[in-house]
mmCIF file of C-alpha atoms and ligand atoms in Angstrom:
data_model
loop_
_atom_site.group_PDB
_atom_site.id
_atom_site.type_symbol
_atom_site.label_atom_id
_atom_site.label_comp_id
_atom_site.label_asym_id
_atom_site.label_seq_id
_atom_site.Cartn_x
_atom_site.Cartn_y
_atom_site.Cartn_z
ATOM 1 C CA UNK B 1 9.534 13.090 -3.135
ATOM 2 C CA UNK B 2 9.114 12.284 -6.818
ATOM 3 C CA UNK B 3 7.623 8.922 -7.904
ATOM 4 C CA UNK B 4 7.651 8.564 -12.019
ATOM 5 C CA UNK B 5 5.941 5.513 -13.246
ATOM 6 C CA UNK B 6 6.423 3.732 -16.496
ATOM 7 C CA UNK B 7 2.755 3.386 -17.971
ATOM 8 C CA UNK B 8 1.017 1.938 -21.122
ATOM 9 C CA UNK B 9 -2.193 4.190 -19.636
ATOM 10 C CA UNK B 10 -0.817 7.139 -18.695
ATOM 11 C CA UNK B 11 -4.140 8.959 -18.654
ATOM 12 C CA UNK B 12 -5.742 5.839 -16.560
ATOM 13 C CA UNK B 13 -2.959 7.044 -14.009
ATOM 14 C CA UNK B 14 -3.433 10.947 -14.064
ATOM 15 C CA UNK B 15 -7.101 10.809 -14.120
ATOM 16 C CA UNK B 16 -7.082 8.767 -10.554
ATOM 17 C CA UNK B 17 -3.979 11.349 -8.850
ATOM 18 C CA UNK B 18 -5.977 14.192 -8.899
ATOM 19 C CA UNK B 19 -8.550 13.047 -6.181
ATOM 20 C CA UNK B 20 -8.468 13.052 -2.071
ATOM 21 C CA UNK B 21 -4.988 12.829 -0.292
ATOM 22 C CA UNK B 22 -2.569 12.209 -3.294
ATOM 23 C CA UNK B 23 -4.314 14.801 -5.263
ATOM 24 C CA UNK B 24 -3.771 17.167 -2.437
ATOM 25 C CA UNK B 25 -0.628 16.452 -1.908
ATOM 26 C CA UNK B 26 0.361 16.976 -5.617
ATOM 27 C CA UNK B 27 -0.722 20.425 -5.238
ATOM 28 C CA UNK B 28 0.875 21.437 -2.676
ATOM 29 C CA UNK B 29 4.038 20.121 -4.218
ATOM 30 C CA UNK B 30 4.830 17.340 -1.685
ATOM 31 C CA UNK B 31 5.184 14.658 -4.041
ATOM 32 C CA UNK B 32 5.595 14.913 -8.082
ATOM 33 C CA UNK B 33 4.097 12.265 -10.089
ATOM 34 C CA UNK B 34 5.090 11.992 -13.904
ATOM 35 C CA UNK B 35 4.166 9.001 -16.030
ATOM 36 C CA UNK B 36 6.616 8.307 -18.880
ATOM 37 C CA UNK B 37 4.720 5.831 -22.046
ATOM 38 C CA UNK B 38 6.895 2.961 -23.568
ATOM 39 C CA UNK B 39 5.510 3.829 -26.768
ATOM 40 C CA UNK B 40 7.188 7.115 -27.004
ATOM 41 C CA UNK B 41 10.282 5.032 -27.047
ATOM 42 C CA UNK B 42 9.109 2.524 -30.202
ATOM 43 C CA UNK B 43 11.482 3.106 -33.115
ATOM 44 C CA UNK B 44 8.808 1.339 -35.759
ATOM 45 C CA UNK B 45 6.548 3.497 -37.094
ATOM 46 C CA UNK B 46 3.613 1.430 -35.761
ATOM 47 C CA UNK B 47 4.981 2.212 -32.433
ATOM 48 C CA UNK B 48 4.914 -1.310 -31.193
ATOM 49 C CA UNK B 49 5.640 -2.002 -27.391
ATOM 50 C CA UNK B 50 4.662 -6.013 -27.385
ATOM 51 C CA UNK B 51 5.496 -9.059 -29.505
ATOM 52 C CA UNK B 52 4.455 -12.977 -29.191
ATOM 53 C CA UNK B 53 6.339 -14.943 -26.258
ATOM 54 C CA UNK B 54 9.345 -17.057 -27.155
ATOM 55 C CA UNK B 55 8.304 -20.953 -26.813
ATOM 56 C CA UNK B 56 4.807 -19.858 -27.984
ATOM 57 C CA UNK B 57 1.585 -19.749 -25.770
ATOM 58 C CA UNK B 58 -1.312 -17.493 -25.163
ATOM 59 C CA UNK B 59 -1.048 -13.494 -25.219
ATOM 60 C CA UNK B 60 2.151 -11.025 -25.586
ATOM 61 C CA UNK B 61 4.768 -9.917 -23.948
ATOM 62 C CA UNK B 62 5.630 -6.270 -23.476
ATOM 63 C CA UNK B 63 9.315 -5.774 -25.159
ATOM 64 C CA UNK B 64 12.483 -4.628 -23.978
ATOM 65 C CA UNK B 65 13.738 -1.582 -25.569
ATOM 66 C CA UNK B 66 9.955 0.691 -25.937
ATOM 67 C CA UNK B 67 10.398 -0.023 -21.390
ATOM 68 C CA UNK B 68 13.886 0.586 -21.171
ATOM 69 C CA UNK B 69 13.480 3.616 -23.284
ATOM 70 C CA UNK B 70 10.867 4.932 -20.981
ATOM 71 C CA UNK B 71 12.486 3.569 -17.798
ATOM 72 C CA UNK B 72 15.744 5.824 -18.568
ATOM 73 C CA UNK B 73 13.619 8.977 -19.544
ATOM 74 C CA UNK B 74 11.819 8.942 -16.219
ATOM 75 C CA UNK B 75 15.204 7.829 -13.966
ATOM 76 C CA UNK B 76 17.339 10.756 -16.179
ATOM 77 C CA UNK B 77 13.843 13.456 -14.081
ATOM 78 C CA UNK B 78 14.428 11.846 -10.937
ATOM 79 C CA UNK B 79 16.850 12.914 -8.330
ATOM 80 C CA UNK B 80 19.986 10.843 -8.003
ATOM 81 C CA UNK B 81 19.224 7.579 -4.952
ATOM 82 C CA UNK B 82 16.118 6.997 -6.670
ATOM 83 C CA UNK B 83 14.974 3.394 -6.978
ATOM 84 C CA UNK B 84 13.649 1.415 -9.442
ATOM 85 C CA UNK B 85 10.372 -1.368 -8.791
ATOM 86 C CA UNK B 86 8.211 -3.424 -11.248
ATOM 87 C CA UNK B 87 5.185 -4.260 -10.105
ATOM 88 C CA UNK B 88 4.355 -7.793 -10.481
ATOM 89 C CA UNK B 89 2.245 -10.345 -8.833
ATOM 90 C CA UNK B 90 5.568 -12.640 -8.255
ATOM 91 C CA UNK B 91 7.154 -9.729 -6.331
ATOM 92 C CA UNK B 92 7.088 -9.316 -2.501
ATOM 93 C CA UNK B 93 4.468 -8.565 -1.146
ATOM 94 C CA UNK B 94 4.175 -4.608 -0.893
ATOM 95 C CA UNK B 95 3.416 -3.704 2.958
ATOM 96 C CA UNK B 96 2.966 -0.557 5.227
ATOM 97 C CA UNK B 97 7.021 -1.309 6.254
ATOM 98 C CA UNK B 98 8.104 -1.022 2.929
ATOM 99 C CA UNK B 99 5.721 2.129 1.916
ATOM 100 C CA UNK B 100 7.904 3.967 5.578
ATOM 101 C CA UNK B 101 10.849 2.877 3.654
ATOM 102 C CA UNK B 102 10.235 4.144 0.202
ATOM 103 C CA UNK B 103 8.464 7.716 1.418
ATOM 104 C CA UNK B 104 12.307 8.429 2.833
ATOM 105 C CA UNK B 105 13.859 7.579 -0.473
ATOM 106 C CA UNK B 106 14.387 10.949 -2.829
ATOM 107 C CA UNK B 107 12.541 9.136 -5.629
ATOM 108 C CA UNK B 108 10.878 6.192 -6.834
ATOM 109 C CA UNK B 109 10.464 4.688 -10.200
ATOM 110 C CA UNK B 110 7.228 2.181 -10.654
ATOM 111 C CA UNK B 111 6.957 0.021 -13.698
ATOM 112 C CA UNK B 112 3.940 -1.128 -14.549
ATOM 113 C CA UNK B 113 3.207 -4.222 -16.891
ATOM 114 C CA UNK B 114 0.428 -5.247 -19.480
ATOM 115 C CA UNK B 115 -0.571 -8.201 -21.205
ATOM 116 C CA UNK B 116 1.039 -11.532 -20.762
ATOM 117 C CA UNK B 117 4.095 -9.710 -18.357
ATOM 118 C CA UNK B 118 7.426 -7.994 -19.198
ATOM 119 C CA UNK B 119 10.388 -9.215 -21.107
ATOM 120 C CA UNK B 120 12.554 -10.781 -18.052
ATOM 121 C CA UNK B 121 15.863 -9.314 -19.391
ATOM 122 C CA UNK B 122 14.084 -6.023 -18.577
ATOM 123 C CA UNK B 123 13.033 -6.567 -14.524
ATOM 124 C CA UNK B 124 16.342 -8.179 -14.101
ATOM 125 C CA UNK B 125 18.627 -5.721 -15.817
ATOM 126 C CA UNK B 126 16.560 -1.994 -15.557
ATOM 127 C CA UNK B 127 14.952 -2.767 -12.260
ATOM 128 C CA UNK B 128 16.315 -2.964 -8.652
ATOM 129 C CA UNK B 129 13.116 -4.451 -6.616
ATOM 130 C CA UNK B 130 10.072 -6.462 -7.893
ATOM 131 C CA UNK B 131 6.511 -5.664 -5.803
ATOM 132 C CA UNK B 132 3.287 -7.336 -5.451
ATOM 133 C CA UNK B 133 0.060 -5.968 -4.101
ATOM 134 C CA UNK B 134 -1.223 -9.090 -3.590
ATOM 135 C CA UNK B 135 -1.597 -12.693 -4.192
ATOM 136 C CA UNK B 136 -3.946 -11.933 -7.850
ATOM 137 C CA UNK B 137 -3.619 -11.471 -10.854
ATOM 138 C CA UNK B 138 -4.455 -7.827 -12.444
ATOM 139 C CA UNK B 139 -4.670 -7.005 -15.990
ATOM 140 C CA UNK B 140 -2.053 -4.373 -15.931
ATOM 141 C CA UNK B 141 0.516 -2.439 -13.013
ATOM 142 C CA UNK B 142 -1.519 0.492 -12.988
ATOM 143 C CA UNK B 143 -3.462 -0.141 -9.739
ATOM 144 C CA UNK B 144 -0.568 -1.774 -8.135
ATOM 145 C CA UNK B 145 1.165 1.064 -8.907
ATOM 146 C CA UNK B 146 -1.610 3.553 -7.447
ATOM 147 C CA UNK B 147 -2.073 1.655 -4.818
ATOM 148 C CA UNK B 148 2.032 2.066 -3.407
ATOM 149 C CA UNK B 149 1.519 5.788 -4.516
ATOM 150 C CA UNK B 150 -1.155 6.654 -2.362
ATOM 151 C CA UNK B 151 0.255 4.788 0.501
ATOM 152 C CA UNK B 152 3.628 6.579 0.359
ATOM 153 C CA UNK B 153 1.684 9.575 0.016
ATOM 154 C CA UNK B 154 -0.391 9.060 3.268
ATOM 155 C CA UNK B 155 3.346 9.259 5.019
ATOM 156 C CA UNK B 156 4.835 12.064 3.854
ATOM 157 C CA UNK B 157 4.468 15.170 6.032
ATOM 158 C CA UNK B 158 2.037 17.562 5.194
ATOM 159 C CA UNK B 159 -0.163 15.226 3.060
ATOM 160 C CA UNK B 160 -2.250 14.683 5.754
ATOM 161 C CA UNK B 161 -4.335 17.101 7.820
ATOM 162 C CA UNK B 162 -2.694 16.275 11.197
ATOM 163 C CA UNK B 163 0.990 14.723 11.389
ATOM 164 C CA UNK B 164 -0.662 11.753 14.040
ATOM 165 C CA UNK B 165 -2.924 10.675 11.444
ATOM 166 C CA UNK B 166 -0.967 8.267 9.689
ATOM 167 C CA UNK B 167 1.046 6.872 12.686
ATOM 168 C CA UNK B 168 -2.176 6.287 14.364
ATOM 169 C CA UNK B 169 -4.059 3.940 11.441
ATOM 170 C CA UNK B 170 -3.182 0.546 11.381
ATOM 171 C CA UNK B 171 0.079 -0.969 10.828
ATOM 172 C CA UNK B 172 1.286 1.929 12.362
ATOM 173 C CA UNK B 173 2.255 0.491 15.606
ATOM 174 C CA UNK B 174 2.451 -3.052 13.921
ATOM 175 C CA UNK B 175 -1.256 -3.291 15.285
ATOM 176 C CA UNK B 176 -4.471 -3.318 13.073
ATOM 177 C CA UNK B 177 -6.748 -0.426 13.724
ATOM 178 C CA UNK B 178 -9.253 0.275 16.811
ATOM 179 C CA UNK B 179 -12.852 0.777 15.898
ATOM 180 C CA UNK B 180 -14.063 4.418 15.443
ATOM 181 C CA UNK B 181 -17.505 6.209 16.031
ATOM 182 C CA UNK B 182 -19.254 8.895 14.950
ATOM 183 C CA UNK B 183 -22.700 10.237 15.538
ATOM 184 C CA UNK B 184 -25.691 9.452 16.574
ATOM 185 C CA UNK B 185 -24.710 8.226 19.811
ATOM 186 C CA UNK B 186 -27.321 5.038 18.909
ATOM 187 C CA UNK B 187 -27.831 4.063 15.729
ATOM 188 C CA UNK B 188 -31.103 1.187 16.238
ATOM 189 C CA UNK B 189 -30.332 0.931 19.983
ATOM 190 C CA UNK B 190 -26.460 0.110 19.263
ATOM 191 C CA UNK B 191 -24.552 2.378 21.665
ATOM 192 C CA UNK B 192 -21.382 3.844 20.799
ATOM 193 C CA UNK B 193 -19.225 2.434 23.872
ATOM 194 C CA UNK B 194 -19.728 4.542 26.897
ATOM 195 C CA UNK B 195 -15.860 5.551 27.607
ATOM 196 C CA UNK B 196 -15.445 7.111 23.944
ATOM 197 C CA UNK B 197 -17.878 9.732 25.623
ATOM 198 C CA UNK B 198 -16.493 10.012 29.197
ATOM 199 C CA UNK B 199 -13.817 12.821 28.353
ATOM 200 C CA UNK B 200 -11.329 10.407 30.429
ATOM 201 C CA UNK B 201 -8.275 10.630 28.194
ATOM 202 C CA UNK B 202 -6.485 8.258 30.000
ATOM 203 C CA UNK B 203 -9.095 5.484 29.734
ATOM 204 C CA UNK B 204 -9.886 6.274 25.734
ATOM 205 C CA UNK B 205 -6.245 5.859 24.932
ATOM 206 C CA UNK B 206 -6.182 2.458 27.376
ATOM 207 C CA UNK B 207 -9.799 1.220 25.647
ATOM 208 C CA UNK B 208 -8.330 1.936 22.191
ATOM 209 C CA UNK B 209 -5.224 0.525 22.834
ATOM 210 C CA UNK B 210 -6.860 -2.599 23.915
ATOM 211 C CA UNK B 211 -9.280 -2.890 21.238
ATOM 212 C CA UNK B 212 -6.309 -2.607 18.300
ATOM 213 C CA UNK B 213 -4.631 -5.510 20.529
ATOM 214 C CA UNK B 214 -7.493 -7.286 20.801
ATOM 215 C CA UNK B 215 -8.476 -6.963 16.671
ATOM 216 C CA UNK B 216 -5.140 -7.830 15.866
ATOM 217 C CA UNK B 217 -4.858 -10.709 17.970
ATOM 218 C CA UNK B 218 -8.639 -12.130 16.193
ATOM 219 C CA UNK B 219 -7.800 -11.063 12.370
ATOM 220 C CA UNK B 220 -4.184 -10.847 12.210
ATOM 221 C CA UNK B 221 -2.597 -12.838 14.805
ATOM 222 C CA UNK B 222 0.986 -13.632 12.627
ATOM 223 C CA UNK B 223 1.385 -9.187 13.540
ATOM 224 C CA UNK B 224 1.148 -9.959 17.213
ATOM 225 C CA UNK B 225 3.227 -12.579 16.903
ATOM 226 C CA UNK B 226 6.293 -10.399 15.059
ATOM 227 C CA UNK B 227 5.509 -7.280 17.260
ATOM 228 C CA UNK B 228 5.677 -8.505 20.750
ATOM 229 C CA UNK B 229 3.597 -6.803 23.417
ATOM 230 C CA UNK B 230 4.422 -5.238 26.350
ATOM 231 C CA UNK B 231 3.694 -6.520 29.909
ATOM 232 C CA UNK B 232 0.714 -3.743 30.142
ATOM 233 C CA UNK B 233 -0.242 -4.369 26.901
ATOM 234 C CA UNK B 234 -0.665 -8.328 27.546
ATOM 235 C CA UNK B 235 -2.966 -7.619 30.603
ATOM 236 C CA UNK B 236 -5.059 -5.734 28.509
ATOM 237 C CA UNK B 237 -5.301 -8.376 25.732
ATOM 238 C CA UNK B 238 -6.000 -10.519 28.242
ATOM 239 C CA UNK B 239 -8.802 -8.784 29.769
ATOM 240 C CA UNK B 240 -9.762 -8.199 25.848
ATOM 241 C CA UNK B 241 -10.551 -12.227 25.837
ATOM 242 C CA UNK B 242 -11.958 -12.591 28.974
ATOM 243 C CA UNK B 243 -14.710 -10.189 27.893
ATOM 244 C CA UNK B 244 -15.290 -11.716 24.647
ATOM 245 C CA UNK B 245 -15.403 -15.054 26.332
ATOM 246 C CA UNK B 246 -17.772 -13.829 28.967
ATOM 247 C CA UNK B 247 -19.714 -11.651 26.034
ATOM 248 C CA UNK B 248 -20.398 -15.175 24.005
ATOM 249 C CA UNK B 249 -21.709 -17.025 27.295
ATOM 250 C CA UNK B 250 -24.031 -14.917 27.910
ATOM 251 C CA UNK B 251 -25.308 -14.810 24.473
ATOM 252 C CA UNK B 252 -25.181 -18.733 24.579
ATOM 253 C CA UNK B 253 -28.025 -18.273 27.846
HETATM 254 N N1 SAM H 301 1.722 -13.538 -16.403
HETATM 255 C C1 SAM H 301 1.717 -12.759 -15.207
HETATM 256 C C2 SAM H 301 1.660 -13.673 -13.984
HETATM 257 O O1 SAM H 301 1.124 -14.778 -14.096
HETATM 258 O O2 SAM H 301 2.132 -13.240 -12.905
HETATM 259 C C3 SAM H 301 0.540 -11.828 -15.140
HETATM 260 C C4 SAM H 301 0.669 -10.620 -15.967
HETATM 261 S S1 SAM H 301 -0.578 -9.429 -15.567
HETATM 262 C C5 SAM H 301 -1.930 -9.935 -16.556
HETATM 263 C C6 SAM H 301 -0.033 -7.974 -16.333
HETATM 264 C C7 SAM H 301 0.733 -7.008 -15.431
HETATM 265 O O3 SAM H 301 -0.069 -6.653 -14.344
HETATM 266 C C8 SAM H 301 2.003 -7.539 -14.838
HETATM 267 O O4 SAM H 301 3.076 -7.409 -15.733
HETATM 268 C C9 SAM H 301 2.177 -6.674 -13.597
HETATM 269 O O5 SAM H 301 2.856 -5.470 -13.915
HETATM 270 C C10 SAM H 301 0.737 -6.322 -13.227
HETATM 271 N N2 SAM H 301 0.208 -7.055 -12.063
HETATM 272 C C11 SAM H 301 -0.758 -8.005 -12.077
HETATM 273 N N3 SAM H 301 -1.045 -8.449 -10.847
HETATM 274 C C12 SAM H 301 -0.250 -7.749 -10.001
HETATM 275 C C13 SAM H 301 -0.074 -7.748 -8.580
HETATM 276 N N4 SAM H 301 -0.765 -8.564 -7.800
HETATM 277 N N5 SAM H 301 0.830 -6.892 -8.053
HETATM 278 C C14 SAM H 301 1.556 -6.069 -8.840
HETATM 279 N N6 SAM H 301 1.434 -6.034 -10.194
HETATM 280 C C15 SAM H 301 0.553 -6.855 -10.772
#
């Protein structure tokens, strides 16, 4: 897949690709990142990308033709299907769903804002989906926009060292994850939990299972309520809060 992103701080965005997972899967050629900087496309010799807002107010506003310019250099390098997202906090809200979605798509343009925001004429007529990390504010796109491109990456095969990885962590299954272990077995007398040790298969995939119901259903109950669960599944949730109820009366004694 090849993601180009539109970038006042190109550098800010190279710098972070080359580490872990994404920078691993740029060199083996699974994905292609290129960054492409509105003020390459400035036709004033000061090579200005912003001006003051229209109906005045505090900061600027990053102008039309230095992004479009960019925007068009970077879709002309990616394949044909590709689509085109600014990154804004007003967007929708960027989740695990839409990361599945995008790794299919052939190629992905990201357009990253400064400053006081975009030009709207731009997002509405150069982009084809607005996306929001989160309810903040940021000072600029370029996390936003690392943050979708290491999440895409994380789903494309042969980014990551085996190909269950990635449908195993959470959101996978529409569940949060299950709590993981390493050693010591005790860290200050806190025992890992007995069955992660027993070699039963059967009963670490059923105690997993169970747990990533169970978090889910504590932290992140509006999941549960989308995924559904299965009839096995909702005896083991339910057996999930028995034990926590019975867990807090005894600490209670
Ligand atoms: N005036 C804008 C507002 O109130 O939504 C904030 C502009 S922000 C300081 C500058 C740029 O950061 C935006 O153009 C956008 O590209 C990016 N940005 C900030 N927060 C973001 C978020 N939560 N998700 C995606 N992009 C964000």
């Amino acid at each position: 897949m090849r993601i180009a992103v539109v970038s006042l701080f190109p550098l800010m965005l190279r710098e972070a690709l080359g580490h872990g997972v994404v920078g691993r899967a740029l060199e083996r050629g699974v994905l292609g990142v290129e960054c492409f900087d509105p003020r390459d496309h400035a036709t004033d010799v000061h090579r200005t990308v912003d001006d003051r807002p229209y109906g005045g107010g505090p900061g600027m506003v990053l102008k039309v033709e230095p992004l479009r310019g960019a925007s068009r250099a970077a879709m002309a390098r990616l394949p044909p299907g590709s689509r085109r997202v600014y990154l804004g906090a007003d967007g929708r809200r960027f989740e695990q769903s839409m990361a599945r979605e995008a790794s299919e798509w052939p190629g992905l343009l990201l357009v990253a804002g400064r400053y006081e925001g975009v030009d709207e004429r731009f997002i509405e007529r150069e982009t084809d989906e607005q996306w929001s990390i989160g309810d903040y504010v940021l000072s600029g796109g370029e996390l936003p926009a690392l943050v979708v491109i290491d999440a895409i990456a994380r789903l494309m095969p042969g980014t990551l060292g085996s190909a269950e990885s990635a449908e195993q962590e959470s959101f996978g299954d529409g569940l949060v994850d299950w709590p993981h272990y390493t050693r010591p077995a005790s860290v200050d007398g806190h025992a890992v939990p007995a069955v992660l040790s027993s070699g039963d298969h059967v009963a670490i995939r059923r105690w997993r299972l169970q747990q990533a119901l169970g978090r889910t259903w504590l932290r992140r109950p509006e999941l549960l309520e989308r995924r559904g669960m299965s009839r096995e599944e909702r005896a083991l949730l339910d057996e999930f809060k028995i034990e926590r109820a019975n867990r807090a009366e005894r600490a209670e004694d």
